[in-house]
Coordinates of C-alpha atoms in Angstrom, one line a residue:
Chain A
X1 CA 25.3 -13.3 58.2
X2 CA 27.2 -10.0 58.1
X3 CA 27.8 -10.5 54.5
X4 CA 24.2 -11.1 53.8
X5 CA 23.3 -7.9 55.7
X6 CA 25.9 -6.0 53.8
X7 CA 24.7 -7.5 50.5
X8 CA 21.1 -6.7 51.2
X9 CA 22.0 -3.1 52.1
X10 CA 23.9 -2.8 48.9
X11 CA 21.0 -4.3 47.0
X12 CA 18.6 -1.8 48.6
X13 CA 20.8 1.1 47.6
X14 CA 21.1 -0.3 44.1
X15 CA 17.4 -0.8 43.7
X16 CA 16.8 2.7 45.0
X17 CA 19.3 4.1 42.6
X18 CA 17.8 2.3 39.7
X19 CA 14.2 3.2 40.5
X20 CA 15.1 6.8 41.2
X21 CA 16.8 6.9 37.8
X22 CA 13.9 5.4 35.9
X23 CA 11.5 7.7 37.8
X24 CA 13.4 10.7 36.6
X25 CA 13.6 9.3 33.1
X26 CA 9.9 8.5 32.9
X27 CA 9.0 12.0 34.0
X28 CA 10.6 13.5 30.9
X29 CA 8.8 11.3 28.5
X30 CA 5.5 11.8 30.3
X31 CA 6.0 15.6 30.2
X32 CA 6.9 15.5 26.5
X33 CA 4.0 13.2 25.7
X34 CA 1.4 15.3 27.5
X35 CA 2.4 18.3 25.4
X36 CA 2.4 16.5 22.1
X37 CA -0.9 14.8 22.9
X38 CA -2.4 18.1 23.8
X39 CA -1.2 19.5 20.5
X40 CA -2.5 16.5 18.6
X41 CA -5.9 16.7 20.2
X42 CA -6.1 20.3 19.2
X43 CA -5.0 19.7 15.6
X44 CA -7.3 16.7 15.1
X45 CA -10.4 18.5 16.6
X46 CA -12.8 18.7 13.6
X47 CA -14.5 21.7 15.1
X48 CA -11.3 23.8 14.8
X49 CA -10.6 22.9 11.1
X50 CA -12.7 25.6 9.6
X51 CA -10.9 28.4 7.9
X52 CA -12.3 30.9 10.3
X53 CA -11.0 29.0 13.3
X54 CA -7.4 28.6 12.1
X55 CA -6.0 31.7 13.6
X56 CA -7.4 31.0 17.0
X57 CA -6.1 27.4 16.8
X58 CA -2.7 28.7 15.9
X59 CA -2.7 31.0 18.9
X60 CA -3.6 28.0 21.1
X61 CA -1.0 25.9 19.5
X62 CA 1.7 28.4 20.2
X63 CA 0.6 28.6 23.8
X64 CA 0.8 24.8 24.2
X65 CA 4.3 24.7 22.9
X66 CA 5.4 27.7 24.9
X67 CA 4.4 25.7 27.9
X68 CA 7.0 23.0 27.1
X69 CA 9.6 24.5 24.9
X70 CA 12.0 26.8 26.8
X71 CA 12.7 29.1 23.9
X72 CA 14.9 31.3 26.0
X73 CA 17.2 28.4 27.0
X74 CA 17.2 27.3 23.3
X75 CA 18.1 30.8 22.2
X76 CA 20.8 31.1 24.9
X77 CA 22.4 27.8 23.8
X78 CA 22.1 28.9 20.2
X79 CA 24.0 32.1 20.9
X80 CA 26.5 30.0 23.0
X81 CA 29.5 32.1 24.2
X82 CA 28.0 35.2 22.7
X83 CA 25.2 35.1 25.3
X84 CA 27.7 36.1 28.0
X85 CA 28.6 39.3 26.1
X86 CA 25.1 40.8 26.0
X87 CA 23.1 42.5 28.7
X88 CA 19.8 41.6 30.3
X89 CA 17.7 43.8 27.9
X90 CA 19.5 42.4 24.9
X91 CA 18.9 38.9 26.2
X92 CA 15.2 39.5 26.5
X93 CA 14.9 41.0 23.1
X94 CA 16.9 38.2 21.5
X95 CA 14.9 35.5 23.4
X96 CA 11.6 36.9 22.2
X97 CA 12.8 37.2 18.6
X98 CA 14.3 33.7 18.7
X99 CA 11.0 32.2 20.0
X100 CA 9.1 33.9 17.2
X101 CA 11.6 32.7 14.6
X102 CA 11.3 29.1 15.7
X103 CA 7.5 29.4 15.7
X104 CA 7.5 30.9 12.2
X105 CA 9.7 28.1 11.0
X106 CA 7.8 25.2 12.5
X107 CA 4.2 26.1 13.2
X108 CA 3.0 25.5 9.6
X109 CA 4.9 22.1 9.6
X110 CA 3.1 21.2 12.8
X111 CA -0.2 22.4 11.5
X112 CA 0.1 20.0 8.6
X113 CA -0.2 17.2 11.1
X114 CA -3.1 14.8 10.4
X115 CA -2.8 11.2 11.5
X116 CA 1.0 10.7 11.9
X117 CA 2.0 8.4 14.7
X118 CA 4.6 9.1 17.3
X119 CA 6.5 6.1 18.8
X120 CA 8.3 6.8 22.0
X121 CA 11.6 5.0 22.1
X122 CA 14.2 4.9 24.8
X123 CA 15.5 7.6 27.0
X124 CA 19.0 8.7 27.9
X125 CA 19.7 10.5 31.1
X126 CA 22.9 12.3 31.6
X127 CA 23.4 14.4 34.7
X128 CA 20.3 16.7 35.0
X129 CA 19.2 16.2 31.4
X130 CA 17.2 13.6 29.6
X131 CA 17.0 12.9 25.9
X132 CA 13.7 11.3 24.8
X133 CA 14.0 9.5 21.5
X134 CA 10.9 9.3 19.3
X135 CA 10.0 8.2 15.8
X136 CA 7.5 10.1 13.8
X137 CA 5.7 7.7 11.4
X138 CA 4.3 9.7 8.5
X139 CA 1.2 8.9 6.6
X140 CA 3.5 7.6 3.9
X141 CA 5.1 5.1 6.3
X142 CA 8.4 6.9 6.6
X143 CA 10.1 7.0 9.9
X144 CA 11.6 10.3 11.0
X145 CA 13.7 10.0 14.1
X146 CA 13.1 13.0 16.4
X147 CA 15.0 13.3 19.7
X148 CA 13.9 15.8 22.3
X149 CA 16.4 17.1 24.9
X150 CA 14.8 18.1 28.2
X151 CA 16.0 19.5 31.5
X152 CA 14.3 20.3 34.7
X153 CA 14.1 24.1 35.2
X154 CA 14.2 25.9 38.5
X155 CA 10.4 25.6 38.9
X156 CA 10.9 21.8 38.8
X157 CA 9.3 21.5 35.4
X158 CA 10.7 19.4 32.5
X159 CA 11.3 21.7 29.5
X160 CA 12.6 21.1 26.0
X161 CA 15.9 22.9 25.2
X162 CA 16.8 21.2 21.9
X163 CA 15.3 19.1 19.2
X164 CA 17.3 16.8 17.0
X165 CA 15.7 15.7 13.7
X166 CA 17.5 12.9 11.8
X167 CA 20.8 13.7 13.6
X168 CA 20.5 17.4 12.8
X169 CA 20.3 19.4 16.0
X170 CA 18.3 22.7 16.1
X171 CA 20.6 24.4 18.7
X172 CA 23.7 23.3 17.0
X173 CA 22.5 24.6 13.7
X174 CA 21.7 28.0 15.0
X175 CA 24.8 28.1 17.1
X176 CA 26.9 27.6 14.0
X177 CA 25.0 30.1 11.9
X178 CA 24.8 32.8 14.6
X179 CA 28.5 32.2 15.4
X180 CA 29.4 32.8 11.7
X181 CA 27.1 35.8 11.6
X182 CA 28.6 37.4 14.7
X183 CA 32.2 36.8 13.5
X184 CA 31.5 39.2 10.7
X185 CA 28.8 41.5 12.1
X186 CA 27.6 43.0 15.3
X187 CA 24.9 41.8 17.7
X188 CA 22.7 44.7 16.6
X189 CA 23.0 43.4 13.1
X190 CA 21.8 40.0 14.2
X191 CA 18.8 41.5 16.0
X192 CA 18.0 43.4 12.8
X193 CA 18.3 40.3 10.7
X194 CA 16.0 38.3 13.1
X195 CA 13.5 41.1 13.0
X196 CA 13.3 41.0 9.3
X197 CA 12.6 37.2 9.5
X198 CA 9.8 37.1 12.0
Chain B
X1 CA 17.5 13.8 -30.3
X2 CA 16.2 16.9 -28.6
X3 CA 14.0 14.7 -26.5
X4 CA 16.9 12.7 -25.5
X5 CA 18.8 15.8 -24.4
X6 CA 15.9 17.0 -22.5
X7 CA 15.5 13.7 -20.7
X8 CA 19.2 13.7 -19.9
X9 CA 19.0 17.2 -18.5
X10 CA 16.0 16.3 -16.5
X11 CA 17.7 13.2 -15.2
X12 CA 20.5 15.3 -13.8
X13 CA 18.0 17.5 -12.0
X14 CA 16.6 14.4 -10.7
X15 CA 19.7 13.3 -8.9
X16 CA 20.0 16.6 -7.2
X17 CA 17.6 15.4 -4.6
X18 CA 19.0 11.9 -4.5
X19 CA 21.9 13.3 -2.6
X20 CA 20.0 15.9 -0.7
X21 CA 19.1 15.6 2.9
X22 CA 16.0 14.1 4.5
X23 CA 13.0 13.5 2.2
X24 CA 10.5 14.8 4.6
X25 CA 7.1 13.5 4.0
X26 CA 5.4 16.8 5.0
X27 CA 2.4 17.7 3.0
X28 CA 2.9 20.3 0.3
X29 CA 0.2 22.4 1.7
X30 CA 0.0 26.0 0.8
X31 CA 0.6 28.1 3.8
X32 CA 0.5 31.7 4.6
X33 CA 3.2 32.6 7.1
X34 CA 1.4 34.7 9.6
X35 CA 3.7 37.1 11.4
X36 CA 1.1 37.3 14.1
X37 CA 2.3 36.0 17.3
X38 CA 1.1 35.8 20.8
X39 CA 2.8 37.7 23.5
X40 CA 4.9 35.8 26.0
X41 CA 1.9 35.9 28.2
X42 CA 1.0 33.3 30.7
X43 CA 3.7 30.8 29.9
X44 CA 4.5 28.5 32.7
X45 CA 7.9 27.6 31.5
X46 CA 9.0 29.0 34.8
X47 CA 12.1 30.7 33.5
X48 CA 12.6 33.4 36.1
X49 CA 15.0 36.3 36.0
X50 CA 18.1 34.3 36.3
X51 CA 19.7 32.9 33.2
X52 CA 22.2 30.8 35.2
X53 CA 19.7 28.0 35.7
X54 CA 21.6 25.4 33.9
X55 CA 24.9 27.1 33.5
X56 CA 26.9 24.2 32.4
X57 CA 28.5 23.9 29.0
X58 CA 25.7 25.6 27.2
X59 CA 28.0 27.1 24.5
X60 CA 29.2 23.7 23.3
X61 CA 27.8 20.4 22.1
X62 CA 26.2 18.6 25.0
X63 CA 26.4 15.1 26.3
X64 CA 23.8 13.8 23.8
X65 CA 25.5 15.1 20.7
X66 CA 27.7 12.6 18.8
X67 CA 30.9 14.3 17.9
X68 CA 31.1 14.4 14.1
X69 CA 34.2 15.7 12.5
X70 CA 33.6 18.4 9.8
X71 CA 34.1 17.1 6.3
X72 CA 37.3 18.2 4.6
X73 CA 36.6 20.7 1.8
X74 CA 39.9 21.3 -0.2
X75 CA 37.9 21.9 -3.4
X76 CA 35.9 24.8 -1.8
X77 CA 36.5 27.1 -4.7
X78 CA 35.1 24.7 -7.2
X79 CA 32.4 23.6 -4.9
X80 CA 31.2 27.1 -4.2
X81 CA 31.0 27.8 -8.0
X82 CA 29.0 24.7 -8.5
X83 CA 26.7 25.6 -5.6
X84 CA 26.0 28.9 -7.2
X85 CA 25.3 27.3 -10.5
X86 CA 22.9 24.7 -8.9
X87 CA 21.2 27.4 -6.9
X88 CA 20.3 29.2 -10.1
X89 CA 19.3 26.0 -11.9
X90 CA 17.2 24.9 -9.0
X91 CA 15.3 28.1 -8.6
X92 CA 14.9 28.9 -12.3
X93 CA 14.2 25.5 -13.7
X94 CA 13.8 22.6 -11.3
X95 CA 11.6 24.0 -8.6
X96 CA 9.3 25.8 -11.0
X97 CA 9.0 22.6 -12.9
X98 CA 8.0 20.7 -9.8
X99 CA 5.5 23.4 -8.8
X100 CA 4.0 23.6 -12.2
X101 CA 3.7 19.8 -12.4
X102 CA 2.0 19.8 -9.0
X103 CA -0.6 22.1 -10.4
X104 CA -1.5 19.7 -13.2
X105 CA -1.2 16.4 -11.4
X106 CA -3.3 16.0 -8.2
X107 CA -1.5 15.0 -5.0
X108 CA -2.9 11.5 -4.6
X109 CA -1.6 10.7 -8.1
X110 CA 1.8 12.1 -7.2
X111 CA 1.9 10.1 -4.0
X112 CA 1.0 7.0 -6.0
X113 CA 3.9 7.7 -8.4
X114 CA 6.2 8.1 -5.5
X115 CA 5.2 4.8 -3.9
X116 CA 5.4 3.0 -7.3
X117 CA 9.0 4.3 -7.7
X118 CA 9.9 3.4 -4.1
X119 CA 8.6 -0.1 -4.7
X120 CA 10.5 -0.4 -7.9
X121 CA 13.8 0.6 -6.2
X122 CA 13.5 -2.1 -3.5
X123 CA 16.7 -3.8 -4.7
X124 CA 18.7 -0.8 -3.6
X125 CA 17.4 -1.0 -0.1
X126 CA 17.2 -4.8 0.1
X127 CA 20.8 -5.4 -1.0
X128 CA 22.2 -2.7 1.1
X129 CA 20.3 -3.9 4.2
X130 CA 21.8 -7.3 3.6
X131 CA 25.3 -5.9 3.1
X132 CA 24.9 -4.0 6.4
X133 CA 23.7 -7.2 8.1
X134 CA 20.4 -5.5 8.9
X135 CA 18.6 -8.8 8.4
X136 CA 15.3 -7.7 9.9
X137 CA 15.3 -4.7 7.7
X138 CA 16.0 -6.8 4.6
X139 CA 13.1 -9.1 5.5
X140 CA 10.9 -6.1 5.9
X141 CA 11.8 -4.9 2.4
X142 CA 11.0 -8.3 1.0
X143 CA 7.6 -8.4 2.8
X144 CA 6.8 -4.8 1.6
X145 CA 7.8 -5.7 -2.0
X146 CA 5.7 -8.8 -2.1
X147 CA 2.7 -7.3 -0.4
X148 CA 2.8 -3.9 -2.3
X149 CA 3.5 -5.4 -5.7
X150 CA 0.5 -7.7 -5.5
X151 CA -2.2 -6.3 -3.2
X152 CA -0.8 -2.8 -3.7
X153 CA -1.0 -3.0 -7.5
X154 CA 2.6 -2.7 -8.6
X155 CA 3.4 -0.6 -5.6
X156 CA 1.0 2.2 -6.3
X157 CA -0.5 1.6 -2.9
X158 CA 1.2 0.7 0.3
X159 CA -0.9 -1.9 2.1
X160 CA 2.2 -3.2 3.8
X161 CA 2.2 0.0 5.8
X162 CA -1.5 0.8 5.8
X163 CA -2.6 -2.7 7.1
X164 CA 0.5 -4.1 8.7
X165 CA 2.3 -1.0 9.8
X166 CA 5.5 -2.1 8.2
X167 CA 7.5 1.1 7.4
X168 CA 10.1 1.9 4.8
X169 CA 13.7 3.0 5.6
X170 CA 16.1 4.2 3.0
X171 CA 19.4 2.4 2.8
X172 CA 21.9 3.0 0.1
X173 CA 25.3 2.0 -1.1
X174 CA 27.0 5.2 0.3
X175 CA 25.7 4.2 3.7
X176 CA 26.9 0.6 3.3
X177 CA 30.4 1.9 2.5
X178 CA 30.2 4.0 5.6
X179 CA 29.2 1.0 7.7
X180 CA 32.2 -0.9 6.3
X181 CA 34.5 1.8 7.6
X182 CA 35.0 4.1 4.6
X183 CA 35.2 7.7 5.6
X184 CA 33.4 10.3 3.5
X185 CA 36.7 11.5 2.0
X186 CA 36.4 15.1 0.8
X187 CA 33.2 17.1 0.1
X188 CA 32.2 17.5 -3.6
X189 CA 29.4 19.7 -4.6
X190 CA 28.5 18.2 -8.0
X191 CA 26.8 20.3 -10.7
X192 CA 23.1 19.3 -10.7
X193 CA 23.7 16.3 -8.3
X194 CA 24.4 18.6 -5.4
X195 CA 26.1 17.7 -2.1
X196 CA 28.2 14.7 -2.1
X197 CA 31.5 13.2 -1.0
X198 CA 33.9 10.7 -2.4
X199 CA 32.2 7.9 -0.6
X200 CA 28.8 9.0 -1.6
X201 CA 29.8 9.4 -5.3
X202 CA 31.0 5.8 -5.3
X203 CA 27.7 5.0 -3.6
X204 CA 25.7 6.6 -6.3
X205 CA 27.4 4.4 -8.8
X206 CA 26.4 1.3 -6.7
X207 CA 22.9 2.5 -6.4
X208 CA 22.7 3.0 -10.2
X209 CA 23.6 -0.6 -10.8
X210 CA 21.1 -1.8 -8.1
X211 CA 18.3 0.3 -9.6
X212 CA 16.1 -1.8 -11.9
X213 CA 15.2 1.4 -13.8
X214 CA 18.8 1.5 -15.1
X215 CA 18.1 -1.7 -17.1
X216 CA 14.7 -0.9 -18.5
X217 CA 15.8 0.5 -21.8
X218 CA 19.1 -1.1 -22.9
X219 CA 18.9 0.7 -26.2
X220 CA 18.1 4.2 -25.0
X221 CA 20.2 5.2 -22.1
X222 CA 18.4 8.5 -21.8
X223 CA 15.1 6.9 -21.1
X224 CA 16.2 5.4 -17.8
X225 CA 17.8 8.6 -16.6
X226 CA 14.6 10.4 -17.7
X227 CA 12.5 8.2 -15.5
X228 CA 14.8 8.7 -12.6
X229 CA 14.7 12.4 -13.2
X230 CA 10.9 12.4 -13.4
X231 CA 10.9 10.5 -10.1
X232 CA 13.0 13.3 -8.5
X233 CA 10.8 16.0 -9.8
X234 CA 7.7 14.1 -8.6
X235 CA 9.2 13.7 -5.2
X236 CA 10.2 17.4 -5.0
X237 CA 6.6 18.4 -6.0
X238 CA 5.5 16.8 -2.7
X239 CA 7.6 19.2 -0.7
X240 CA 9.0 21.9 -3.0
X241 CA 10.0 24.3 -0.2
X242 CA 12.2 21.8 1.5
X243 CA 15.6 23.2 0.4
X244 CA 14.7 26.8 0.9
X245 CA 13.4 26.1 4.3
X246 CA 16.5 24.2 5.2
X247 CA 18.7 27.2 4.2
X248 CA 16.3 30.0 5.4
X249 CA 18.4 31.0 8.4
X250 CA 21.8 30.1 7.1
X251 CA 24.5 32.8 7.4
X252 CA 26.4 31.0 4.7
X253 CA 24.0 28.7 2.8
X254 CA 26.9 26.8 1.1
X255 CA 28.5 25.9 4.3
X256 CA 25.2 25.2 6.0
X257 CA 24.1 22.8 3.2
X258 CA 27.5 21.1 3.3
X259 CA 27.6 20.6 7.1
X260 CA 24.0 19.6 7.4
X261 CA 24.3 17.2 4.6
X262 CA 27.4 15.7 6.1
X263 CA 25.9 15.3 9.5
X264 CA 22.8 13.8 8.0
X265 CA 24.8 11.2 6.1
X266 CA 27.0 10.3 9.1
X267 CA 23.9 9.9 11.2
X268 CA 22.5 7.5 8.5
X269 CA 25.7 5.5 8.6
X270 CA 25.4 5.2 12.4
X271 CA 21.8 4.1 12.3

């Protein structure tokens, strides 16, 4: 009898753990999906496809992504150990430039969206972070694996801090390139370089 | 003779992209990069003053990253010279050719050519799927080939995807060798062909023998390579900015291309 009690207690704990785990994991996918769906709705809205509406649509698109992509966290991770060496004002300036760089690089790609499909695959949760795996199915029927890494920020919101396309991580890429840049030049040079690009 | 040389030259260009990273299927739309941007206004990301929110190991790879060892590059001197050469050839000949071609041939036609070529090269993907014991993938390739060759008129159209949602996944001999445990060996930046490794170079030879186009003209070797070259230019025409976009923020484009290519290939082997 005691064994059964013990067993059921263990079982209860186990079930609690498992459900708690999946609840957290599900949250990240839901968060990601809501943002991507919002963007898709915007991009497929025929009323916004006119030439005259494109700029307004682009502004709205940036807003949607800024609500889910934590560009500051992305930029911080991309600077890596160099982040520690710069002051608050420099961090702000860098974060702003980095956000604009990412937007400049990706916004036209995203605007080219028409009727691609996104398949949501599995999730991997490690500590306080979750990676959501997706496949982008292009119009041509090619699968592009895109994995989003999310974490819960202080406000309790799931935000994206890295994107991995076909095994190539955005943060890792920039960390390598910024690292190389800063081994030869100063942080001020990096800021100037970013300014010339956005 | 001159034609043959031209075809041969073109064929080399062609292969440049064979070894190049992901063939993104993004539309080759013209875009004007607007530097306009909204202010950080009203974002609800909730990042407040503190930057110590998630102060774990943010300056290293995180738990989700597969550790991939950098590829050895003992031939860096040679490779860098070849990279410079390819860079010039790509920007002065190959890319302008692809862009000029895109102006003459409308996009739907170029997509048709691309699908036709992909259908024709099914053996590369089928055999390598089998060798990697990806049986479901191999079956998918057979289905796609049967369906697209008939209903899709020799592969010009893709009813297998359009009506049945069956997608295509590139598998090649270099990948198969990787699955069988062969490491990449050293990095080689081939003239015209571009980023490669020992393993991938051997893989290209395997792909060549699995490519039906290699056998089409037994008496004119140049013709087959010419077709393969044309295929590559056609593919590039669908996304001519790909390489430049990839290297846009690179501090050292040579290293960036090498490392990105290597990681991309290792990822392909693992999946």
